Amino acid sequence: MAHENEKIWFDGKLLPAKDAQVSVLTHALHYGTAVFEGIRAYQCPDGSSAVFRLNDHVKRLLNSAKILGFSIPHSHEELCKAIVDTLKANKLAEGYIRPLSFVGAGNLGVWPGKNPINTIIAVWSWGAYLGPEALERGIRVRTSSFTRSNVNGMMSKAKAAGNYVNSVLAKNEAVQDGYDEAIMLDTNGFVSEATGENFFIVRNGLIKTTPLTSVLDGITRDSILKIAADMGYTVVEQLFTRDEVYIADEAFFSGTAAEVTPIREVDNRTIGEGKAGPVAKALQAAFFKAAKGQDPRYAKWLTHYSF
Ligand code: PPE
């Protein structure tokens, strides 16, 4: 989390975190009318830092607002610059970036009316999302009893705050039952995604991930699809069922926070050899190389900065 003495970008100004305040009557607090991004910056071996796929994240933020029916009063270029400025102001060489645009105070009641749209950008250090051992050893997950939201109910292409009530229900249930994360099924019973990650399986040499229908169009997912294809793997976007997961050779999650996290167990069934599988490990290593500026093929994904 951002600490009190850190700087938060708030509607165009860098403020001390303690001064970045909003009203308790903020519309988004009552109705979940906010859109956000999760972005990572990595320290590169050459001493510089790089934001991973900044343009794609900012584009998705603007699109999330479009889906919700509001418009963020800042341009793509302004938001990209603001993110880099916030990293520099906090002297953060590596960490997590959270832009959030939300319907502010004004009218209460469901209709957002002409309430202002506020935007903040916070940054902080964030290590491995699912614990320090997760990236190495793999994690234990369960299928959630909560269904991923209907595609005509919540808009899964919007990274909208309100969508995450569904994720919080599933995550709490998984953690209370002693698992690290939950896999959610769509309304037809096919595998969808996790509470904050896209999902992949590897079976008989084929890498499969769920199509975009009910899931967030993950930027790490897209990176993995490209990296895997460049490594010569066959990758398909195809619906699959939970029993296919049980008999997969490997399974893993992708996400900005989770990076590439191998899965060693699903619903108390061992996946493959019960440890991080070779394909997941190879993709994880290639992903980190790309994100840390060690693979020139993916240099276009990086926005370098230093302070
Ligand atoms: N699905 C969901 C539901 C999701 O929230 C994320 C990101 C993804 C897939 C992966 O998308 P991408 O980051 O573009 O590869 N989840 C973010 C929030 C995590 C949180 O706890 O907050 C993230 O990884 O930053």
mmCIF file of C-alpha atoms and ligand atoms in Angstrom:
data_model
loop_
_atom_site.group_PDB
_atom_site.id
_atom_site.type_symbol
_atom_site.label_atom_id
_atom_site.label_comp_id
_atom_site.label_asym_id
_atom_site.label_seq_id
_atom_site.Cartn_x
_atom_site.Cartn_y
_atom_site.Cartn_z
ATOM 1 C CA MET A 1 0.000 0.000 0.000
ATOM 2 C CA ALA A 2 0.993 3.606 -0.505
ATOM 3 C CA HIS A 3 2.250 5.220 2.683
ATOM 4 C CA GLU A 4 1.267 8.601 4.097
ATOM 5 C CA ASN A 5 4.435 10.350 2.999
ATOM 6 C CA GLU A 6 4.176 9.148 -0.583
ATOM 7 C CA LYS A 7 2.830 11.178 -3.464
ATOM 8 C CA ILE A 8 -0.435 10.456 -5.183
ATOM 9 C CA TRP A 9 -1.375 11.997 -8.519
ATOM 10 C CA PHE A 10 -4.865 13.443 -8.070
ATOM 11 C CA ASP A 11 -6.641 15.123 -11.018
ATOM 12 C CA GLY A 12 -3.422 16.510 -12.420
ATOM 13 C CA LYS A 13 -1.499 17.334 -9.215
ATOM 14 C CA LEU A 14 1.015 15.304 -7.225
ATOM 15 C CA LEU A 15 -0.163 15.512 -3.608
ATOM 16 C CA PRO A 16 1.118 13.990 -0.362
ATOM 17 C CA ALA A 17 -0.994 10.826 0.157
ATOM 18 C CA LYS A 18 -2.609 12.294 3.291
ATOM 19 C CA ASP A 19 -3.997 15.198 1.241
ATOM 20 C CA ALA A 20 -5.458 13.036 -1.532
ATOM 21 C CA GLN A 21 -8.955 12.898 -0.048
ATOM 22 C CA VAL A 22 -12.494 12.477 -1.352
ATOM 23 C CA SER A 23 -15.970 12.833 0.118
ATOM 24 C CA VAL A 24 -17.696 9.844 1.730
ATOM 25 C CA LEU A 25 -20.541 10.714 -0.643
ATOM 26 C CA THR A 26 -18.404 9.763 -3.657
ATOM 27 C CA HIS A 27 -20.704 7.944 -6.072
ATOM 28 C CA ALA A 28 -18.147 5.169 -6.699
ATOM 29 C CA LEU A 29 -18.004 4.311 -3.004
ATOM 30 C CA HIS A 30 -21.747 3.643 -3.024
ATOM 31 C CA TYR A 31 -22.175 1.996 -6.437
ATOM 32 C CA GLY A 32 -18.769 0.693 -7.566
ATOM 33 C CA THR A 33 -18.633 3.177 -10.462
ATOM 34 C CA ALA A 34 -14.868 3.200 -10.814
ATOM 35 C CA VAL A 35 -12.438 1.777 -13.342
ATOM 36 C CA PHE A 36 -8.849 0.954 -12.589
ATOM 37 C CA GLU A 37 -5.613 -0.559 -13.824
ATOM 38 C CA GLY A 38 -2.865 -2.621 -12.308
ATOM 39 C CA ILE A 39 0.493 -2.033 -13.977
ATOM 40 C CA ARG A 40 3.984 -3.115 -12.992
ATOM 41 C CA ALA A 41 7.318 -1.421 -13.395
ATOM 42 C CA TYR A 42 10.475 -3.519 -13.268
ATOM 43 C CA GLN A 43 14.077 -2.658 -12.608
ATOM 44 C CA CYS A 44 16.230 -3.679 -15.572
ATOM 45 C CA PRO A 45 19.774 -5.035 -15.257
ATOM 46 C CA ASP A 46 21.126 -1.900 -17.038
ATOM 47 C CA GLY A 47 20.011 0.195 -14.038
ATOM 48 C CA SER A 48 17.009 1.797 -15.711
ATOM 49 C CA SER A 49 13.414 0.974 -14.879
ATOM 50 C CA ALA A 50 10.633 0.124 -17.300
ATOM 51 C CA VAL A 51 6.857 0.219 -17.131
ATOM 52 C CA PHE A 52 5.434 -2.892 -18.769
ATOM 53 C CA ARG A 53 2.952 -2.241 -21.609
ATOM 54 C CA LEU A 54 2.019 1.213 -20.356
ATOM 55 C CA ASN A 55 0.155 2.203 -23.541
ATOM 56 C CA ASP A 56 -1.968 -0.936 -23.480
ATOM 57 C CA HIS A 57 -2.925 -0.431 -19.837
ATOM 58 C CA VAL A 58 -3.877 3.209 -20.374
ATOM 59 C CA LYS A 59 -5.889 2.239 -23.433
ATOM 60 C CA ARG A 60 -7.745 -0.388 -21.403
ATOM 61 C CA LEU A 61 -8.439 2.167 -18.653
ATOM 62 C CA LEU A 62 -10.001 4.558 -21.159
ATOM 63 C CA ASN A 63 -11.985 1.697 -22.689
ATOM 64 C CA SER A 64 -13.204 0.524 -19.278
ATOM 65 C CA ALA A 65 -14.661 4.004 -18.702
ATOM 66 C CA LYS A 66 -16.211 3.925 -22.174
ATOM 67 C CA ILE A 67 -17.918 0.629 -21.354
ATOM 68 C CA LEU A 68 -19.285 2.102 -18.109
ATOM 69 C CA GLY A 69 -20.528 5.120 -20.036
ATOM 70 C CA PHE A 70 -18.269 7.847 -18.722
ATOM 71 C CA SER A 71 -15.306 9.629 -20.118
ATOM 72 C CA ILE A 72 -12.042 10.249 -18.270
ATOM 73 C CA PRO A 73 -11.153 13.943 -18.624
ATOM 74 C CA HIS A 74 -7.465 13.243 -19.402
ATOM 75 C CA SER A 75 -5.873 12.185 -22.672
ATOM 76 C CA HIS A 76 -3.976 8.955 -23.258
ATOM 77 C CA GLU A 77 -0.690 10.912 -23.420
ATOM 78 C CA GLU A 78 -1.452 12.848 -20.249
ATOM 79 C CA LEU A 79 -2.197 9.649 -18.303
ATOM 80 C CA CYS A 80 0.977 7.920 -19.544
ATOM 81 C CA LYS A 81 3.054 10.920 -18.504
ATOM 82 C CA ALA A 82 1.255 11.145 -15.142
ATOM 83 C CA ILE A 83 2.087 7.502 -14.393
ATOM 84 C CA VAL A 84 5.788 7.989 -15.112
ATOM 85 C CA ASP A 85 5.774 11.276 -13.130
ATOM 86 C CA THR A 86 4.227 9.486 -10.135
ATOM 87 C CA LEU A 87 6.864 6.746 -10.236
ATOM 88 C CA LYS A 88 9.628 9.345 -10.388
ATOM 89 C CA ALA A 89 8.105 11.501 -7.631
ATOM 90 C CA ASN A 90 8.061 8.451 -5.357
ATOM 91 C CA LYS A 91 11.525 7.295 -6.487
ATOM 92 C CA LEU A 92 10.062 3.871 -7.162
ATOM 93 C CA ALA A 93 12.394 1.823 -9.347
ATOM 94 C CA GLU A 94 10.194 -1.284 -9.275
ATOM 95 C CA GLY A 95 6.635 -1.790 -8.127
ATOM 96 C CA TYR A 96 2.927 -1.636 -8.802
ATOM 97 C CA ILE A 97 0.929 1.221 -10.284
ATOM 98 C CA ARG A 98 -2.774 1.736 -9.607
ATOM 99 C CA PRO A 99 -4.582 4.335 -11.719
ATOM 100 C CA LEU A 100 -8.248 4.693 -10.722
ATOM 101 C CA SER A 101 -10.933 6.874 -12.305
ATOM 102 C CA PHE A 102 -14.225 7.171 -10.520
ATOM 103 C CA VAL A 103 -17.549 8.932 -10.445
ATOM 104 C CA GLY A 104 -17.117 11.546 -7.758
ATOM 105 C CA ALA A 105 -19.422 13.330 -5.339
ATOM 106 C CA GLY A 106 -22.542 15.154 -6.495
ATOM 107 C CA ASN A 107 -25.793 13.357 -7.089
ATOM 108 C CA LEU A 108 -26.432 10.303 -5.014
ATOM 109 C CA GLY A 109 -28.787 7.706 -6.354
ATOM 110 C CA VAL A 110 -27.827 5.198 -9.024
ATOM 111 C CA TRP A 111 -27.850 7.693 -11.896
ATOM 112 C CA PRO A 112 -24.360 9.228 -11.956
ATOM 113 C CA GLY A 113 -25.722 12.376 -13.573
ATOM 114 C CA LYS A 114 -23.120 14.997 -14.159
ATOM 115 C CA ASN A 115 -20.952 14.076 -11.200
ATOM 116 C CA PRO A 116 -17.260 14.837 -11.744
ATOM 117 C CA ILE A 117 -14.892 12.076 -12.833
ATOM 118 C CA ASN A 118 -11.869 12.037 -10.529
ATOM 119 C CA THR A 119 -8.620 10.222 -11.264
ATOM 120 C CA ILE A 120 -5.830 9.138 -8.961
ATOM 121 C CA ILE A 121 -2.570 7.292 -9.541
ATOM 122 C CA ALA A 122 -0.891 5.535 -6.618
ATOM 123 C CA VAL A 123 2.312 3.473 -6.723
ATOM 124 C CA TRP A 124 3.852 1.093 -4.212
ATOM 125 C CA SER A 125 6.285 -1.808 -3.880
ATOM 126 C CA TRP A 126 4.530 -5.106 -4.324
ATOM 127 C CA GLY A 127 6.329 -8.436 -4.313
ATOM 128 C CA ALA A 128 4.867 -11.776 -5.402
ATOM 129 C CA TYR A 129 1.046 -11.472 -5.325
ATOM 130 C CA LEU A 130 0.392 -14.992 -4.075
ATOM 131 C CA GLY A 131 3.298 -15.207 -1.636
ATOM 132 C CA PRO A 132 7.048 -15.548 -2.069
ATOM 133 C CA GLU A 133 6.976 -19.318 -2.716
ATOM 134 C CA ALA A 134 4.157 -19.195 -5.271
ATOM 135 C CA LEU A 135 6.263 -18.326 -8.309
ATOM 136 C CA GLU A 136 8.688 -21.193 -7.594
ATOM 137 C CA ARG A 137 6.588 -23.976 -6.123
ATOM 138 C CA GLY A 138 3.137 -23.343 -7.546
ATOM 139 C CA ILE A 139 -0.086 -22.812 -5.626
ATOM 140 C CA ARG A 140 -3.195 -24.691 -4.489
ATOM 141 C CA VAL A 141 -6.522 -23.534 -5.898
ATOM 142 C CA ARG A 142 -10.183 -24.514 -5.704
ATOM 143 C CA THR A 143 -13.083 -24.122 -8.080
ATOM 144 C CA SER A 144 -15.283 -21.433 -6.634
ATOM 145 C CA SER A 145 -18.892 -22.015 -5.640
ATOM 146 C CA PHE A 146 -19.488 -18.518 -7.059
ATOM 147 C CA THR A 147 -20.095 -18.281 -10.826
ATOM 148 C CA ARG A 148 -18.258 -15.643 -12.865
ATOM 149 C CA SER A 149 -20.735 -12.902 -13.654
ATOM 150 C CA ASN A 150 -23.011 -13.327 -16.656
ATOM 151 C CA VAL A 151 -21.555 -11.667 -19.738
ATOM 152 C CA ASN A 152 -24.623 -9.475 -20.071
ATOM 153 C CA GLY A 153 -24.624 -8.566 -16.389
ATOM 154 C CA MET A 154 -21.166 -7.355 -15.495
ATOM 155 C CA MET A 155 -19.032 -6.214 -18.386
ATOM 156 C CA SER A 156 -15.895 -8.334 -18.119
ATOM 157 C CA LYS A 157 -13.887 -6.222 -20.607
ATOM 158 C CA ALA A 158 -14.183 -3.313 -18.184
ATOM 159 C CA LYS A 159 -11.784 -3.418 -15.272
ATOM 160 C CA ALA A 160 -14.522 -1.925 -13.134
ATOM 161 C CA ALA A 161 -14.480 -1.775 -9.338
ATOM 162 C CA GLY A 162 -18.040 -3.117 -9.068
ATOM 163 C CA ASN A 163 -17.068 -6.302 -10.937
ATOM 164 C CA TYR A 164 -14.705 -7.185 -8.110
ATOM 165 C CA VAL A 165 -17.446 -7.999 -5.579
ATOM 166 C CA ASN A 166 -17.724 -11.283 -7.500
ATOM 167 C CA SER A 167 -13.953 -11.749 -7.129
ATOM 168 C CA VAL A 168 -13.932 -10.871 -3.432
ATOM 169 C CA LEU A 169 -16.651 -13.473 -2.712
ATOM 170 C CA ALA A 170 -14.631 -16.152 -4.490
ATOM 171 C CA LYS A 171 -11.296 -15.102 -2.986
ATOM 172 C CA ASN A 172 -12.620 -15.021 0.588
ATOM 173 C CA GLU A 173 -14.157 -18.460 0.172
ATOM 174 C CA ALA A 174 -10.912 -19.889 -1.243
ATOM 175 C CA VAL A 175 -8.720 -18.382 1.480
ATOM 176 C CA GLN A 176 -11.120 -19.403 4.285
ATOM 177 C CA ASP A 177 -10.976 -22.963 2.958
ATOM 178 C CA GLY A 178 -7.166 -22.945 2.978
ATOM 179 C CA TYR A 179 -6.493 -22.409 -0.739
ATOM 180 C CA ASP A 180 -4.383 -19.699 -2.335
ATOM 181 C CA GLU A 181 -6.800 -18.713 -5.099
ATOM 182 C CA ALA A 182 -10.102 -19.601 -6.792
ATOM 183 C CA ILE A 183 -10.886 -20.598 -10.364
ATOM 184 C CA MET A 184 -14.307 -19.401 -11.425
ATOM 185 C CA LEU A 185 -16.627 -21.060 -13.959
ATOM 186 C CA ASP A 186 -18.793 -19.125 -16.411
ATOM 187 C CA THR A 187 -22.597 -19.310 -16.468
ATOM 188 C CA ASN A 188 -22.405 -22.352 -18.784
ATOM 189 C CA GLY A 189 -20.019 -24.180 -16.465
ATOM 190 C CA PHE A 190 -16.878 -23.678 -18.540
ATOM 191 C CA VAL A 191 -13.682 -22.469 -16.932
ATOM 192 C CA SER A 192 -13.489 -18.673 -16.936
ATOM 193 C CA GLU A 193 -10.720 -16.990 -14.955
ATOM 194 C CA ALA A 194 -9.540 -16.463 -11.397
ATOM 195 C CA THR A 195 -10.388 -13.589 -9.058
ATOM 196 C CA GLY A 196 -7.574 -11.460 -10.497
ATOM 197 C CA GLU A 197 -5.824 -13.639 -13.064
ATOM 198 C CA ASN A 198 -6.346 -15.306 -16.421
ATOM 199 C CA PHE A 199 -5.990 -19.059 -16.549
ATOM 200 C CA PHE A 200 -3.997 -21.457 -18.749
ATOM 201 C CA ILE A 201 -3.614 -25.225 -18.930
ATOM 202 C CA VAL A 202 -1.075 -27.356 -20.793
ATOM 203 C CA ARG A 203 -2.233 -30.765 -21.986
ATOM 204 C CA ASN A 204 -0.484 -33.132 -24.395
ATOM 205 C CA GLY A 205 1.871 -30.342 -25.456
ATOM 206 C CA LEU A 206 -0.936 -27.886 -26.269
ATOM 207 C CA ILE A 207 -1.328 -24.644 -24.314
ATOM 208 C CA LYS A 208 -4.953 -23.605 -23.820
ATOM 209 C CA THR A 209 -6.476 -20.484 -22.367
ATOM 210 C CA THR A 210 -10.109 -19.487 -22.147
ATOM 211 C CA PRO A 211 -11.438 -17.267 -24.944
ATOM 212 C CA LEU A 212 -12.183 -13.630 -24.107
ATOM 213 C CA THR A 213 -15.951 -14.078 -23.701
ATOM 214 C CA SER A 214 -16.306 -14.008 -19.909
ATOM 215 C CA VAL A 215 -12.831 -12.837 -18.896
ATOM 216 C CA LEU A 216 -10.809 -9.672 -18.644
ATOM 217 C CA ASP A 217 -8.679 -9.136 -21.756
ATOM 218 C CA GLY A 218 -5.527 -9.565 -19.717
ATOM 219 C CA ILE A 219 -2.396 -7.838 -20.910
ATOM 220 C CA THR A 220 -0.204 -10.526 -19.336
ATOM 221 C CA ARG A 221 -2.405 -13.146 -21.060
ATOM 222 C CA ASP A 222 -1.799 -11.407 -24.372
ATOM 223 C CA SER A 223 1.958 -11.237 -23.659
ATOM 224 C CA ILE A 224 2.055 -14.954 -22.820
ATOM 225 C CA LEU A 225 0.163 -15.813 -26.022
ATOM 226 C CA LYS A 226 2.782 -13.909 -28.050
ATOM 227 C CA ILE A 227 5.804 -15.184 -26.114
ATOM 228 C CA ALA A 228 4.568 -18.807 -26.236
ATOM 229 C CA ALA A 229 3.992 -18.596 -29.998
ATOM 230 C CA ASP A 230 7.482 -17.089 -30.463
ATOM 231 C CA MET A 231 8.917 -19.997 -28.449
ATOM 232 C CA GLY A 232 7.265 -22.439 -30.849
ATOM 233 C CA TYR A 233 4.459 -23.662 -28.587
ATOM 234 C CA THR A 234 0.999 -24.236 -30.015
ATOM 235 C CA VAL A 235 -1.481 -22.055 -28.139
ATOM 236 C CA VAL A 236 -5.252 -22.020 -28.525
ATOM 237 C CA GLU A 237 -8.018 -19.879 -27.052
ATOM 238 C CA GLN A 238 -10.705 -22.444 -26.435
ATOM 239 C CA LEU A 239 -13.393 -23.276 -23.869
ATOM 240 C CA PHE A 240 -12.565 -26.145 -21.530
ATOM 241 C CA THR A 241 -14.129 -27.785 -18.504
ATOM 242 C CA ARG A 242 -13.019 -28.302 -14.919
ATOM 243 C CA ASP A 243 -12.430 -32.022 -15.478
ATOM 244 C CA GLU A 244 -10.002 -31.192 -18.281
ATOM 245 C CA VAL A 245 -8.139 -29.052 -15.742
ATOM 246 C CA TYR A 246 -7.895 -32.053 -13.384
ATOM 247 C CA ILE A 247 -6.135 -34.117 -16.068
ATOM 248 C CA ALA A 248 -3.959 -31.300 -17.429
ATOM 249 C CA ASP A 249 -0.194 -31.746 -17.327
ATOM 250 C CA GLU A 250 0.217 -28.172 -16.097
ATOM 251 C CA ALA A 251 -1.867 -25.180 -15.122
ATOM 252 C CA PHE A 252 -0.897 -21.583 -14.411
ATOM 253 C CA PHE A 253 -2.260 -18.094 -13.897
ATOM 254 C CA SER A 254 -1.227 -14.879 -15.642
ATOM 255 C CA GLY A 255 -1.771 -11.356 -14.392
ATOM 256 C CA THR A 256 0.037 -8.143 -13.697
ATOM 257 C CA ALA A 257 0.055 -8.768 -9.959
ATOM 258 C CA ALA A 258 0.379 -12.588 -10.187
ATOM 259 C CA GLU A 259 2.835 -12.462 -13.139
ATOM 260 C CA VAL A 260 3.109 -16.128 -14.220
ATOM 261 C CA THR A 261 2.115 -18.261 -11.230
ATOM 262 C CA PRO A 262 2.199 -22.059 -11.614
ATOM 263 C CA ILE A 263 -0.598 -24.142 -10.053
ATOM 264 C CA ARG A 264 0.273 -27.431 -8.383
ATOM 265 C CA GLU A 265 -3.149 -28.554 -7.146
ATOM 266 C CA VAL A 266 -6.800 -27.969 -8.140
ATOM 267 C CA ASP A 267 -9.713 -29.149 -5.951
ATOM 268 C CA ASN A 268 -7.351 -31.449 -4.009
ATOM 269 C CA ARG A 269 -6.140 -33.155 -7.193
ATOM 270 C CA THR A 270 -2.455 -32.969 -8.013
ATOM 271 C CA ILE A 271 -1.740 -31.294 -11.349
ATOM 272 C CA GLY A 272 1.062 -32.989 -13.274
ATOM 273 C CA GLU A 273 3.872 -33.730 -10.861
ATOM 274 C CA GLY A 274 2.535 -31.412 -8.174
ATOM 275 C CA LYS A 275 5.068 -28.676 -8.789
ATOM 276 C CA ALA A 276 5.741 -25.861 -11.241
ATOM 277 C CA GLY A 277 5.671 -27.517 -14.660
ATOM 278 C CA PRO A 278 8.346 -27.073 -17.345
ATOM 279 C CA VAL A 279 6.177 -25.027 -19.737
ATOM 280 C CA ALA A 280 4.983 -22.685 -16.979
ATOM 281 C CA LYS A 281 8.578 -22.251 -15.797
ATOM 282 C CA ALA A 282 9.858 -21.546 -19.312
ATOM 283 C CA LEU A 283 7.095 -19.006 -19.963
ATOM 284 C CA GLN A 284 7.632 -17.369 -16.581
ATOM 285 C CA ALA A 285 11.355 -16.958 -17.286
ATOM 286 C CA ALA A 286 10.687 -15.588 -20.789
ATOM 287 C CA PHE A 287 8.055 -13.203 -19.412
ATOM 288 C CA PHE A 288 10.459 -11.793 -16.806
ATOM 289 C CA LYS A 289 13.149 -11.383 -19.465
ATOM 290 C CA ALA A 290 10.710 -9.435 -21.643
ATOM 291 C CA ALA A 291 9.500 -7.268 -18.754
ATOM 292 C CA LYS A 292 13.037 -6.521 -17.545
ATOM 293 C CA GLY A 293 14.343 -5.437 -20.937
ATOM 294 C CA GLN A 294 16.463 -8.528 -21.551
ATOM 295 C CA ASP A 295 14.783 -9.581 -24.792
ATOM 296 C CA PRO A 296 15.009 -7.056 -27.626
ATOM 297 C CA ARG A 297 12.040 -8.650 -29.410
ATOM 298 C CA TYR A 298 9.757 -7.167 -26.773
ATOM 299 C CA ALA A 299 11.496 -3.819 -26.278
ATOM 300 C CA LYS A 300 8.411 -2.111 -27.750
ATOM 301 C CA TRP A 301 6.441 -3.148 -24.638
ATOM 302 C CA LEU A 302 8.635 -1.100 -22.329
ATOM 303 C CA THR A 303 8.565 2.557 -21.294
ATOM 304 C CA HIS A 304 11.919 3.246 -19.657
ATOM 305 C CA TYR A 305 12.401 5.866 -16.945
ATOM 306 C CA SER A 306 15.001 6.814 -14.372
ATOM 307 C CA PHE A 307 15.242 9.429 -11.644
HETATM 308 N N1 PPE B 1 -8.640 -11.226 -14.778
HETATM 309 C C1 PPE B 1 -8.994 -10.438 -13.732
HETATM 310 C C2 PPE B 1 -10.335 -10.579 -13.151
HETATM 311 C C3 PPE B 1 -8.074 -9.495 -13.254
HETATM 312 O O1 PPE B 1 -8.430 -8.709 -12.243
HETATM 313 C C4 PPE B 1 -6.791 -9.420 -13.816
HETATM 314 C C5 PPE B 1 -5.785 -8.443 -13.282
HETATM 315 C C6 PPE B 1 -6.472 -10.275 -14.892
HETATM 316 C C7 PPE B 1 -7.424 -11.152 -15.350
HETATM 317 C C8 PPE B 1 -5.143 -10.208 -15.587
HETATM 318 O O2 PPE B 1 -5.029 -9.023 -16.363
HETATM 319 P P1 PPE B 1 -3.628 -8.318 -16.652
HETATM 320 O O3 PPE B 1 -3.146 -7.768 -15.351
HETATM 321 O O4 PPE B 1 -3.929 -7.281 -17.645
HETATM 322 O O5 PPE B 1 -2.730 -9.380 -17.161
HETATM 323 N N2 PPE B 1 -5.866 -8.214 -11.889
HETATM 324 C C9 PPE B 1 -5.201 -7.064 -11.321
HETATM 325 C C10 PPE B 1 -5.692 -6.789 -9.926
HETATM 326 C C11 PPE B 1 -5.191 -7.623 -8.810
HETATM 327 C C12 PPE B 1 -5.659 -7.069 -7.480
HETATM 328 O O6 PPE B 1 -5.615 -7.826 -6.469
HETATM 329 O O7 PPE B 1 -6.045 -5.909 -7.415
HETATM 330 C C13 PPE B 1 -3.704 -7.134 -11.451
HETATM 331 O O8 PPE B 1 -3.139 -8.212 -11.662
HETATM 332 O O9 PPE B 1 -3.083 -6.096 -11.351
#
